[in-house]
Amino acid sequence: MRIIEVSDYKQMSEKAAQHVIGKVRSLDCMTLGLATGGTPQGLYGELIEDHHVNGTSYKGVKTFNLDEYIGLSKKDPNSYFQYMYTNLFSHIDISPDNTHIPSGTAADLGEECDRYENMMEEAGGIDLQILGIGANGHIGFNEPGTSFQSGTHIVELTPSTREANARYFSSLEEVPRKAITMGISSIMKSREILLLASGKSKQEALKKLMENEVSEHFPASILKEHPNVTIIADTDALKLI
Ligand code: PGA
């Protein structure tokens, strides 16, 4: 794993954007794995600005998102579908047909997991996957204890994840209890991974990532076995390393 230290959230976002834009511009078509949450919001802002100023085109880009809440429809303001359209897709020239987010309202969720996994495979796999990291080491919504062999699957969200995400809802009670997420093996198949982390709340997670042994108790630890991972993190997040 390569670590790039930057001074703050803005620099993390800019550095990540440079990397993504370089990839998008160098490949005629590419598949980008996307994350939601507070961490990549600045990156998406930078991509939008660059699209407007420099004309980087996303016509040849396919995207696959990591996860979605179970039970929230595409119209729900807290769905990751809405997040992606608000924070990125509506502002760039990507074709909606090329964007993929697992459905949290499919009638048969098991079938939806298989469909999503197959679609990623048919697209030729993910060239570059963006990741955040949860305080408990989750990547996507793969909570501690998730099998490293897992493909796209349904998860029970831990109390700490629901509490961390309650800031987007009007109460903790409203935060869904389940989600559909790419699995650890789905993520590990990506050819390249860019993990972003900013702020004090990520200090412990990054320390454990660097120091702990590879274990399903700390899902992100598996990234140490991936041949092409870059961490872009700010000074606050890296303070314990
Ligand atoms: P955050 O979430 O970007 O909102 O901190 C990251 C995560 O939980 O994976």
PDB file of C-alpha atoms and ligand atoms in Angstrom:
ATOM      1  CA  MET A   1       0.000   0.000   0.000  1.00  0.00           C
ATOM      2  CA  ARG A   2       1.258   3.419  -0.902  1.00  0.00           C
ATOM      3  CA  ILE A   3       0.389   6.333   1.400  1.00  0.00           C
ATOM      4  CA  ILE A   4       0.160   9.887   0.133  1.00  0.00           C
ATOM      5  CA  GLU A   5      -0.091  12.401   2.964  1.00  0.00           C
ATOM      6  CA  VAL A   6      -1.876  15.665   2.277  1.00  0.00           C
ATOM      7  CA  SER A   7      -2.597  18.591   4.566  1.00  0.00           C
ATOM      8  CA  ASP A   8      -6.384  18.597   4.673  1.00  0.00           C
ATOM      9  CA  TYR A   9      -9.710  17.463   3.184  1.00  0.00           C
ATOM     10  CA  LYS A  10      -9.485  19.899   0.267  1.00  0.00           C
ATOM     11  CA  GLN A  11      -6.042  18.617  -0.729  1.00  0.00           C
ATOM     12  CA  MET A  12      -7.177  15.011  -0.341  1.00  0.00           C
ATOM     13  CA  SER A  13     -10.065  15.727  -2.698  1.00  0.00           C
ATOM     14  CA  GLU A  14      -7.854  17.498  -5.233  1.00  0.00           C
ATOM     15  CA  LYS A  15      -5.206  14.777  -5.203  1.00  0.00           C
ATOM     16  CA  ALA A  16      -7.823  12.057  -5.624  1.00  0.00           C
ATOM     17  CA  ALA A  17      -9.481  14.006  -8.438  1.00  0.00           C
ATOM     18  CA  GLN A  18      -6.160  14.376 -10.289  1.00  0.00           C
ATOM     19  CA  HIS A  19      -5.747  10.628 -10.121  1.00  0.00           C
ATOM     20  CA  VAL A  20      -9.274   9.833 -11.311  1.00  0.00           C
ATOM     21  CA  ILE A  21      -9.165  12.449 -14.085  1.00  0.00           C
ATOM     22  CA  GLY A  22      -5.795  11.138 -15.298  1.00  0.00           C
ATOM     23  CA  LYS A  23      -7.274   7.650 -15.560  1.00  0.00           C
ATOM     24  CA  VAL A  24     -10.483   8.792 -17.258  1.00  0.00           C
ATOM     25  CA  ARG A  25      -8.467  10.779 -19.808  1.00  0.00           C
ATOM     26  CA  SER A  26      -5.959   8.020 -20.505  1.00  0.00           C
ATOM     27  CA  LEU A  27      -8.454   5.239 -21.170  1.00  0.00           C
ATOM     28  CA  ASP A  28     -11.052   5.326 -23.980  1.00  0.00           C
ATOM     29  CA  CYS A  29     -13.434   3.453 -21.762  1.00  0.00           C
ATOM     30  CA  MET A  30     -13.091   2.580 -18.130  1.00  0.00           C
ATOM     31  CA  THR A  31     -15.024   1.228 -15.186  1.00  0.00           C
ATOM     32  CA  LEU A  32     -14.996   3.269 -12.017  1.00  0.00           C
ATOM     33  CA  GLY A  33     -16.108   1.964  -8.635  1.00  0.00           C
ATOM     34  CA  LEU A  34     -17.701   4.696  -6.555  1.00  0.00           C
ATOM     35  CA  ALA A  35     -18.323   5.306  -2.872  1.00  0.00           C
ATOM     36  CA  THR A  36     -20.743   7.529  -0.978  1.00  0.00           C
ATOM     37  CA  GLY A  37     -20.566   9.247   2.423  1.00  0.00           C
ATOM     38  CA  GLY A  38     -18.815  12.421   3.463  1.00  0.00           C
ATOM     39  CA  THR A  39     -15.332  11.393   2.335  1.00  0.00           C
ATOM     40  CA  PRO A  40     -15.695  11.396  -1.488  1.00  0.00           C
ATOM     41  CA  GLN A  41     -18.006  14.430  -1.694  1.00  0.00           C
ATOM     42  CA  GLY A  42     -15.079  16.821  -2.215  1.00  0.00           C
ATOM     43  CA  LEU A  43     -13.601  14.536  -4.871  1.00  0.00           C
ATOM     44  CA  TYR A  44     -16.901  14.599  -6.776  1.00  0.00           C
ATOM     45  CA  GLY A  45     -16.966  18.412  -6.511  1.00  0.00           C
ATOM     46  CA  GLU A  46     -13.487  18.536  -8.042  1.00  0.00           C
ATOM     47  CA  LEU A  47     -14.513  16.191 -10.886  1.00  0.00           C
ATOM     48  CA  ILE A  48     -17.515  18.404 -11.661  1.00  0.00           C
ATOM     49  CA  GLU A  49     -15.395  21.552 -11.711  1.00  0.00           C
ATOM     50  CA  ASP A  50     -12.822  19.919 -13.974  1.00  0.00           C
ATOM     51  CA  HIS A  51     -15.576  18.684 -16.295  1.00  0.00           C
ATOM     52  CA  HIS A  52     -16.863  22.251 -16.653  1.00  0.00           C
ATOM     53  CA  VAL A  53     -13.463  23.942 -16.911  1.00  0.00           C
ATOM     54  CA  ASN A  54     -11.383  21.383 -18.806  1.00  0.00           C
ATOM     55  CA  GLY A  55     -14.078  19.349 -20.521  1.00  0.00           C
ATOM     56  CA  THR A  56     -13.052  15.914 -19.214  1.00  0.00           C
ATOM     57  CA  SER A  57     -15.697  13.619 -20.645  1.00  0.00           C
ATOM     58  CA  TYR A  58     -17.347  10.670 -18.905  1.00  0.00           C
ATOM     59  CA  LYS A  59     -19.024   9.310 -22.036  1.00  0.00           C
ATOM     60  CA  GLY A  60     -16.726   6.283 -22.010  1.00  0.00           C
ATOM     61  CA  VAL A  61     -17.034   5.672 -18.265  1.00  0.00           C
ATOM     62  CA  LYS A  62     -19.133   3.023 -16.570  1.00  0.00           C
ATOM     63  CA  THR A  63     -19.665   3.267 -12.815  1.00  0.00           C
ATOM     64  CA  PHE A  64     -20.556   0.746 -10.138  1.00  0.00           C
ATOM     65  CA  ASN A  65     -21.396   1.957  -6.646  1.00  0.00           C
ATOM     66  CA  LEU A  66     -20.355   0.044  -3.573  1.00  0.00           C
ATOM     67  CA  ASP A  67     -23.666  -0.104  -1.785  1.00  0.00           C
ATOM     68  CA  GLU A  68     -27.240   0.997  -1.127  1.00  0.00           C
ATOM     69  CA  TYR A  69     -29.593   0.943   1.854  1.00  0.00           C
ATOM     70  CA  ILE A  70     -32.265  -1.736   1.884  1.00  0.00           C
ATOM     71  CA  GLY A  71     -35.767  -0.284   1.781  1.00  0.00           C
ATOM     72  CA  LEU A  72     -34.943   3.187   0.451  1.00  0.00           C
ATOM     73  CA  SER A  73     -36.338   3.860  -2.999  1.00  0.00           C
ATOM     74  CA  LYS A  74     -34.393   5.731  -5.675  1.00  0.00           C
ATOM     75  CA  LYS A  75     -36.484   8.815  -4.849  1.00  0.00           C
ATOM     76  CA  ASP A  76     -35.593   8.818  -1.171  1.00  0.00           C
ATOM     77  CA  PRO A  77     -33.276  11.775  -0.447  1.00  0.00           C
ATOM     78  CA  ASN A  78     -31.115   9.508   1.734  1.00  0.00           C
ATOM     79  CA  SER A  79     -30.727   6.797  -0.891  1.00  0.00           C
ATOM     80  CA  TYR A  80     -27.285   6.491  -2.421  1.00  0.00           C
ATOM     81  CA  PHE A  81     -28.994   6.737  -5.799  1.00  0.00           C
ATOM     82  CA  GLN A  82     -30.003  10.317  -4.921  1.00  0.00           C
ATOM     83  CA  TYR A  83     -26.589  10.995  -3.408  1.00  0.00           C
ATOM     84  CA  MET A  84     -24.866  10.046  -6.657  1.00  0.00           C
ATOM     85  CA  TYR A  85     -27.152  12.119  -8.862  1.00  0.00           C
ATOM     86  CA  THR A  86     -26.959  15.137  -6.560  1.00  0.00           C
ATOM     87  CA  ASN A  87     -23.217  14.971  -5.954  1.00  0.00           C
ATOM     88  CA  LEU A  88     -21.971  13.835  -9.368  1.00  0.00           C
ATOM     89  CA  PHE A  89     -24.032  12.253 -12.129  1.00  0.00           C
ATOM     90  CA  SER A  90     -26.350  15.219 -12.823  1.00  0.00           C
ATOM     91  CA  HIS A  91     -23.364  17.504 -13.327  1.00  0.00           C
ATOM     92  CA  ILE A  92     -21.223  15.512 -15.784  1.00  0.00           C
ATOM     93  CA  ASP A  93     -21.839  13.976 -19.223  1.00  0.00           C
ATOM     94  CA  ILE A  94     -22.127  10.371 -18.057  1.00  0.00           C
ATOM     95  CA  SER A  95     -24.929   8.302 -19.569  1.00  0.00           C
ATOM     96  CA  PRO A  96     -27.404   7.148 -16.889  1.00  0.00           C
ATOM     97  CA  ASP A  97     -27.339   3.735 -18.615  1.00  0.00           C
ATOM     98  CA  ASN A  98     -23.668   3.451 -17.680  1.00  0.00           C
ATOM     99  CA  THR A  99     -24.226   4.115 -13.975  1.00  0.00           C
ATOM    100  CA  HIS A 100     -24.978   1.198 -11.684  1.00  0.00           C
ATOM    101  CA  ILE A 101     -26.118   1.218  -8.081  1.00  0.00           C
ATOM    102  CA  PRO A 102     -27.493  -1.917  -6.415  1.00  0.00           C
ATOM    103  CA  SER A 103     -31.233  -1.727  -5.770  1.00  0.00           C
ATOM    104  CA  GLY A 104     -32.308  -1.694  -2.159  1.00  0.00           C
ATOM    105  CA  THR A 105     -35.932  -2.260  -3.090  1.00  0.00           C
ATOM    106  CA  ALA A 106     -35.669  -5.266  -5.446  1.00  0.00           C
ATOM    107  CA  ALA A 107     -38.414  -7.833  -4.837  1.00  0.00           C
ATOM    108  CA  ASP A 108     -35.810 -10.585  -4.662  1.00  0.00           C
ATOM    109  CA  LEU A 109     -32.706  -9.199  -2.986  1.00  0.00           C
ATOM    110  CA  GLY A 110     -30.721 -12.412  -3.408  1.00  0.00           C
ATOM    111  CA  GLU A 111     -31.300 -12.213  -7.146  1.00  0.00           C
ATOM    112  CA  GLU A 112     -30.307  -8.540  -7.110  1.00  0.00           C
ATOM    113  CA  CYS A 113     -26.977  -9.462  -5.472  1.00  0.00           C
ATOM    114  CA  ASP A 114     -26.262 -12.027  -8.214  1.00  0.00           C
ATOM    115  CA  ARG A 115     -27.373  -9.627 -10.952  1.00  0.00           C
ATOM    116  CA  TYR A 116     -25.072  -6.885  -9.642  1.00  0.00           C
ATOM    117  CA  GLU A 117     -22.079  -9.182  -9.314  1.00  0.00           C
ATOM    118  CA  ASN A 118     -22.641 -10.507 -12.862  1.00  0.00           C
ATOM    119  CA  MET A 119     -22.958  -7.003 -14.290  1.00  0.00           C
ATOM    120  CA  MET A 120     -19.581  -6.038 -12.849  1.00  0.00           C
ATOM    121  CA  GLU A 121     -18.049  -9.136 -14.337  1.00  0.00           C
ATOM    122  CA  GLU A 122     -19.647  -8.533 -17.741  1.00  0.00           C
ATOM    123  CA  ALA A 123     -18.284  -4.978 -17.683  1.00  0.00           C
ATOM    124  CA  GLY A 124     -14.808  -6.500 -17.434  1.00  0.00           C
ATOM    125  CA  GLY A 125     -14.255  -5.716 -13.750  1.00  0.00           C
ATOM    126  CA  ILE A 126     -13.470  -2.423 -12.076  1.00  0.00           C
ATOM    127  CA  ASP A 127     -10.420  -0.462 -13.207  1.00  0.00           C
ATOM    128  CA  LEU A 128     -10.337   1.956 -10.292  1.00  0.00           C
ATOM    129  CA  GLN A 129     -12.301   1.618  -7.058  1.00  0.00           C
ATOM    130  CA  ILE A 130     -12.748   4.591  -4.705  1.00  0.00           C
ATOM    131  CA  LEU A 131     -13.095   3.631  -1.036  1.00  0.00           C
ATOM    132  CA  GLY A 132     -13.704   5.351   2.266  1.00  0.00           C
ATOM    133  CA  ILE A 133     -13.136   3.551   5.553  1.00  0.00           C
ATOM    134  CA  GLY A 134     -15.502   3.198   8.511  1.00  0.00           C
ATOM    135  CA  ALA A 135     -14.283   3.716  12.069  1.00  0.00           C
ATOM    136  CA  ASN A 136     -14.762  -0.052  12.556  1.00  0.00           C
ATOM    137  CA  GLY A 137     -12.711  -0.830   9.442  1.00  0.00           C
ATOM    138  CA  HIS A 138     -15.632  -1.451   7.125  1.00  0.00           C
ATOM    139  CA  ILE A 139     -15.174  -0.940   3.396  1.00  0.00           C
ATOM    140  CA  GLY A 140     -18.386  -0.568   1.453  1.00  0.00           C
ATOM    141  CA  PHE A 141     -20.847  -1.842   4.045  1.00  0.00           C
ATOM    142  CA  ASN A 142     -18.730  -4.909   4.794  1.00  0.00           C
ATOM    143  CA  GLU A 143     -18.883  -4.855   8.563  1.00  0.00           C
ATOM    144  CA  PRO A 144     -16.377  -6.675  10.837  1.00  0.00           C
ATOM    145  CA  GLY A 145     -16.784 -10.428  10.503  1.00  0.00           C
ATOM    146  CA  THR A 146     -17.688 -10.355   6.801  1.00  0.00           C
ATOM    147  CA  SER A 147     -16.095 -13.213   4.891  1.00  0.00           C
ATOM    148  CA  PHE A 148     -13.199 -12.212   2.667  1.00  0.00           C
ATOM    149  CA  GLN A 149     -14.762 -14.538   0.042  1.00  0.00           C
ATOM    150  CA  SER A 150     -18.024 -12.549  -0.091  1.00  0.00           C
ATOM    151  CA  GLY A 151     -19.474 -11.244  -3.334  1.00  0.00           C
ATOM    152  CA  THR A 152     -22.338  -8.726  -3.406  1.00  0.00           C
ATOM    153  CA  HIS A 153     -24.559  -9.539  -0.429  1.00  0.00           C
ATOM    154  CA  ILE A 154     -27.034  -8.247   2.127  1.00  0.00           C
ATOM    155  CA  VAL A 155     -25.645  -6.996   5.434  1.00  0.00           C
ATOM    156  CA  GLU A 156     -26.972  -6.067   8.838  1.00  0.00           C
ATOM    157  CA  LEU A 157     -25.545  -2.640   9.698  1.00  0.00           C
ATOM    158  CA  THR A 158     -23.754  -2.402  13.046  1.00  0.00           C
ATOM    159  CA  PRO A 159     -24.995   0.087  15.675  1.00  0.00           C
ATOM    160  CA  SER A 160     -21.805   2.163  15.205  1.00  0.00           C
ATOM    161  CA  THR A 161     -22.361   2.446  11.430  1.00  0.00           C
ATOM    162  CA  ARG A 162     -26.018   3.401  11.922  1.00  0.00           C
ATOM    163  CA  GLU A 163     -24.982   6.011  14.496  1.00  0.00           C
ATOM    164  CA  ALA A 164     -22.269   7.400  12.198  1.00  0.00           C
ATOM    165  CA  ASN A 165     -24.779   7.745   9.368  1.00  0.00           C
ATOM    166  CA  ALA A 166     -27.635   9.098  11.515  1.00  0.00           C
ATOM    167  CA  ARG A 167     -26.394  12.629  10.766  1.00  0.00           C
ATOM    168  CA  TYR A 168     -28.080  12.391   7.358  1.00  0.00           C
ATOM    169  CA  PHE A 169     -31.468  11.283   8.777  1.00  0.00           C
ATOM    170  CA  SER A 170     -33.874  13.049  11.116  1.00  0.00           C
ATOM    171  CA  SER A 171     -33.426  10.352  13.764  1.00  0.00           C
ATOM    172  CA  LEU A 172     -31.378   7.223  14.421  1.00  0.00           C
ATOM    173  CA  GLU A 173     -34.580   5.196  14.189  1.00  0.00           C
ATOM    174  CA  GLU A 174     -34.901   6.179  10.501  1.00  0.00           C
ATOM    175  CA  VAL A 175     -31.473   4.813   9.524  1.00  0.00           C
ATOM    176  CA  PRO A 176     -32.033   1.519   7.680  1.00  0.00           C
ATOM    177  CA  ARG A 177     -30.871  -1.612   9.463  1.00  0.00           C
ATOM    178  CA  LYS A 178     -29.740  -3.425   6.352  1.00  0.00           C
ATOM    179  CA  ALA A 179     -27.858  -2.678   3.158  1.00  0.00           C
ATOM    180  CA  ILE A 180     -26.776  -4.352  -0.056  1.00  0.00           C
ATOM    181  CA  THR A 181     -23.049  -4.093  -0.636  1.00  0.00           C
ATOM    182  CA  MET A 182     -20.307  -5.262  -2.960  1.00  0.00           C
ATOM    183  CA  GLY A 183     -18.454  -7.948  -1.033  1.00  0.00           C
ATOM    184  CA  ILE A 184     -14.823  -8.049  -0.052  1.00  0.00           C
ATOM    185  CA  SER A 185     -13.968 -10.338  -2.957  1.00  0.00           C
ATOM    186  CA  SER A 186     -15.841  -8.016  -5.364  1.00  0.00           C
ATOM    187  CA  ILE A 187     -13.745  -5.084  -4.118  1.00  0.00           C
ATOM    188  CA  MET A 188     -10.494  -7.066  -4.202  1.00  0.00           C
ATOM    189  CA  LYS A 189     -11.059  -7.898  -7.892  1.00  0.00           C
ATOM    190  CA  SER A 190     -10.638  -4.189  -8.753  1.00  0.00           C
ATOM    191  CA  ARG A 191      -7.434  -3.580 -10.641  1.00  0.00           C
ATOM    192  CA  GLU A 192      -6.622  -0.500  -8.575  1.00  0.00           C
ATOM    193  CA  ILE A 193      -7.966   0.897  -5.299  1.00  0.00           C
ATOM    194  CA  LEU A 194      -7.852   4.459  -3.989  1.00  0.00           C
ATOM    195  CA  LEU A 195      -8.723   4.735  -0.304  1.00  0.00           C
ATOM    196  CA  LEU A 196      -9.459   8.218   1.032  1.00  0.00           C
ATOM    197  CA  ALA A 197      -9.439   9.273   4.675  1.00  0.00           C
ATOM    198  CA  SER A 198      -9.680  12.650   6.335  1.00  0.00           C
ATOM    199  CA  GLY A 199      -9.915  13.895   9.883  1.00  0.00           C
ATOM    200  CA  LYS A 200      -9.440  12.709  13.440  1.00  0.00           C
ATOM    201  CA  SER A 201     -12.360  10.292  13.285  1.00  0.00           C
ATOM    202  CA  LYS A 202     -10.287   8.103  10.916  1.00  0.00           C
ATOM    203  CA  GLN A 203      -7.092   8.023  13.038  1.00  0.00           C
ATOM    204  CA  GLU A 204      -7.817   4.754  14.842  1.00  0.00           C
ATOM    205  CA  ALA A 205      -9.024   3.028  11.674  1.00  0.00           C
ATOM    206  CA  LEU A 206      -5.866   3.945   9.744  1.00  0.00           C
ATOM    207  CA  LYS A 207      -3.651   2.889  12.663  1.00  0.00           C
ATOM    208  CA  LYS A 208      -5.374  -0.506  12.793  1.00  0.00           C
ATOM    209  CA  LEU A 209      -5.190  -0.825   9.031  1.00  0.00           C
ATOM    210  CA  MET A 210      -1.428  -0.309   9.118  1.00  0.00           C
ATOM    211  CA  GLU A 211      -0.661  -2.268  12.291  1.00  0.00           C
ATOM    212  CA  ASN A 212      -3.193  -5.089  12.649  1.00  0.00           C
ATOM    213  CA  GLU A 213      -2.804  -8.453  11.031  1.00  0.00           C
ATOM    214  CA  VAL A 214      -5.041  -9.291   8.073  1.00  0.00           C
ATOM    215  CA  SER A 215      -8.279 -10.472   9.651  1.00  0.00           C
ATOM    216  CA  GLU A 216     -11.998 -10.552   8.941  1.00  0.00           C
ATOM    217  CA  HIS A 217     -12.437  -8.692  12.252  1.00  0.00           C
ATOM    218  CA  PHE A 218     -11.078  -5.616  10.493  1.00  0.00           C
ATOM    219  CA  PRO A 219     -12.321  -5.798   6.886  1.00  0.00           C
ATOM    220  CA  ALA A 220     -10.035  -3.107   5.438  1.00  0.00           C
ATOM    221  CA  SER A 221      -6.978  -5.151   6.510  1.00  0.00           C
ATOM    222  CA  ILE A 222      -7.444  -7.320   3.409  1.00  0.00           C
ATOM    223  CA  LEU A 223      -6.292  -4.361   1.310  1.00  0.00           C
ATOM    224  CA  LYS A 224      -2.740  -5.210   2.400  1.00  0.00           C
ATOM    225  CA  GLU A 225      -2.987  -8.232   0.119  1.00  0.00           C
ATOM    226  CA  HIS A 226      -4.025  -6.179  -2.917  1.00  0.00           C
ATOM    227  CA  PRO A 227      -1.179  -5.323  -5.313  1.00  0.00           C
ATOM    228  CA  ASN A 228      -2.294  -1.782  -6.183  1.00  0.00           C
ATOM    229  CA  VAL A 229      -3.714   0.271  -3.304  1.00  0.00           C
ATOM    230  CA  THR A 230      -3.037   3.960  -2.734  1.00  0.00           C
ATOM    231  CA  ILE A 231      -4.198   5.697   0.428  1.00  0.00           C
ATOM    232  CA  ILE A 232      -4.644   9.442   0.215  1.00  0.00           C
ATOM    233  CA  ALA A 233      -5.052  10.702   3.768  1.00  0.00           C
ATOM    234  CA  ASP A 234      -4.655  14.007   5.533  1.00  0.00           C
ATOM    235  CA  THR A 235      -2.346  14.805   8.430  1.00  0.00           C
ATOM    236  CA  ASP A 236      -5.147  14.540  11.015  1.00  0.00           C
ATOM    237  CA  ALA A 237      -6.117  11.069   9.830  1.00  0.00           C
ATOM    238  CA  LEU A 238      -2.486   9.896   9.796  1.00  0.00           C
ATOM    239  CA  LYS A 239      -1.537  11.283  13.204  1.00  0.00           C
ATOM    240  CA  LEU A 240      -1.270   7.886  14.955  1.00  0.00           C
ATOM    241  CA  ILE A 241       0.889   6.293  12.264  1.00  0.00           C
TER     242      ILE A 241
HETATM  243  P1  PGA B   1     -17.711   8.682   5.590  1.00  0.00           P
HETATM  244  O1  PGA B   1     -18.013   7.145   5.603  1.00  0.00           O
HETATM  245  O2  PGA B   1     -17.058   8.965   4.278  1.00  0.00           O
HETATM  246  O3  PGA B   1     -19.052   9.351   5.689  1.00  0.00           O
HETATM  247  O4  PGA B   1     -16.821   8.952   6.745  1.00  0.00           O
HETATM  248  C1  PGA B   1     -17.013   6.260   5.207  1.00  0.00           C
HETATM  249  C2  PGA B   1     -17.481   4.846   5.421  1.00  0.00           C
HETATM  250  O5  PGA B   1     -18.269   4.617   6.350  1.00  0.00           O
HETATM  251  O6  PGA B   1     -17.057   3.967   4.655  1.00  0.00           O
END
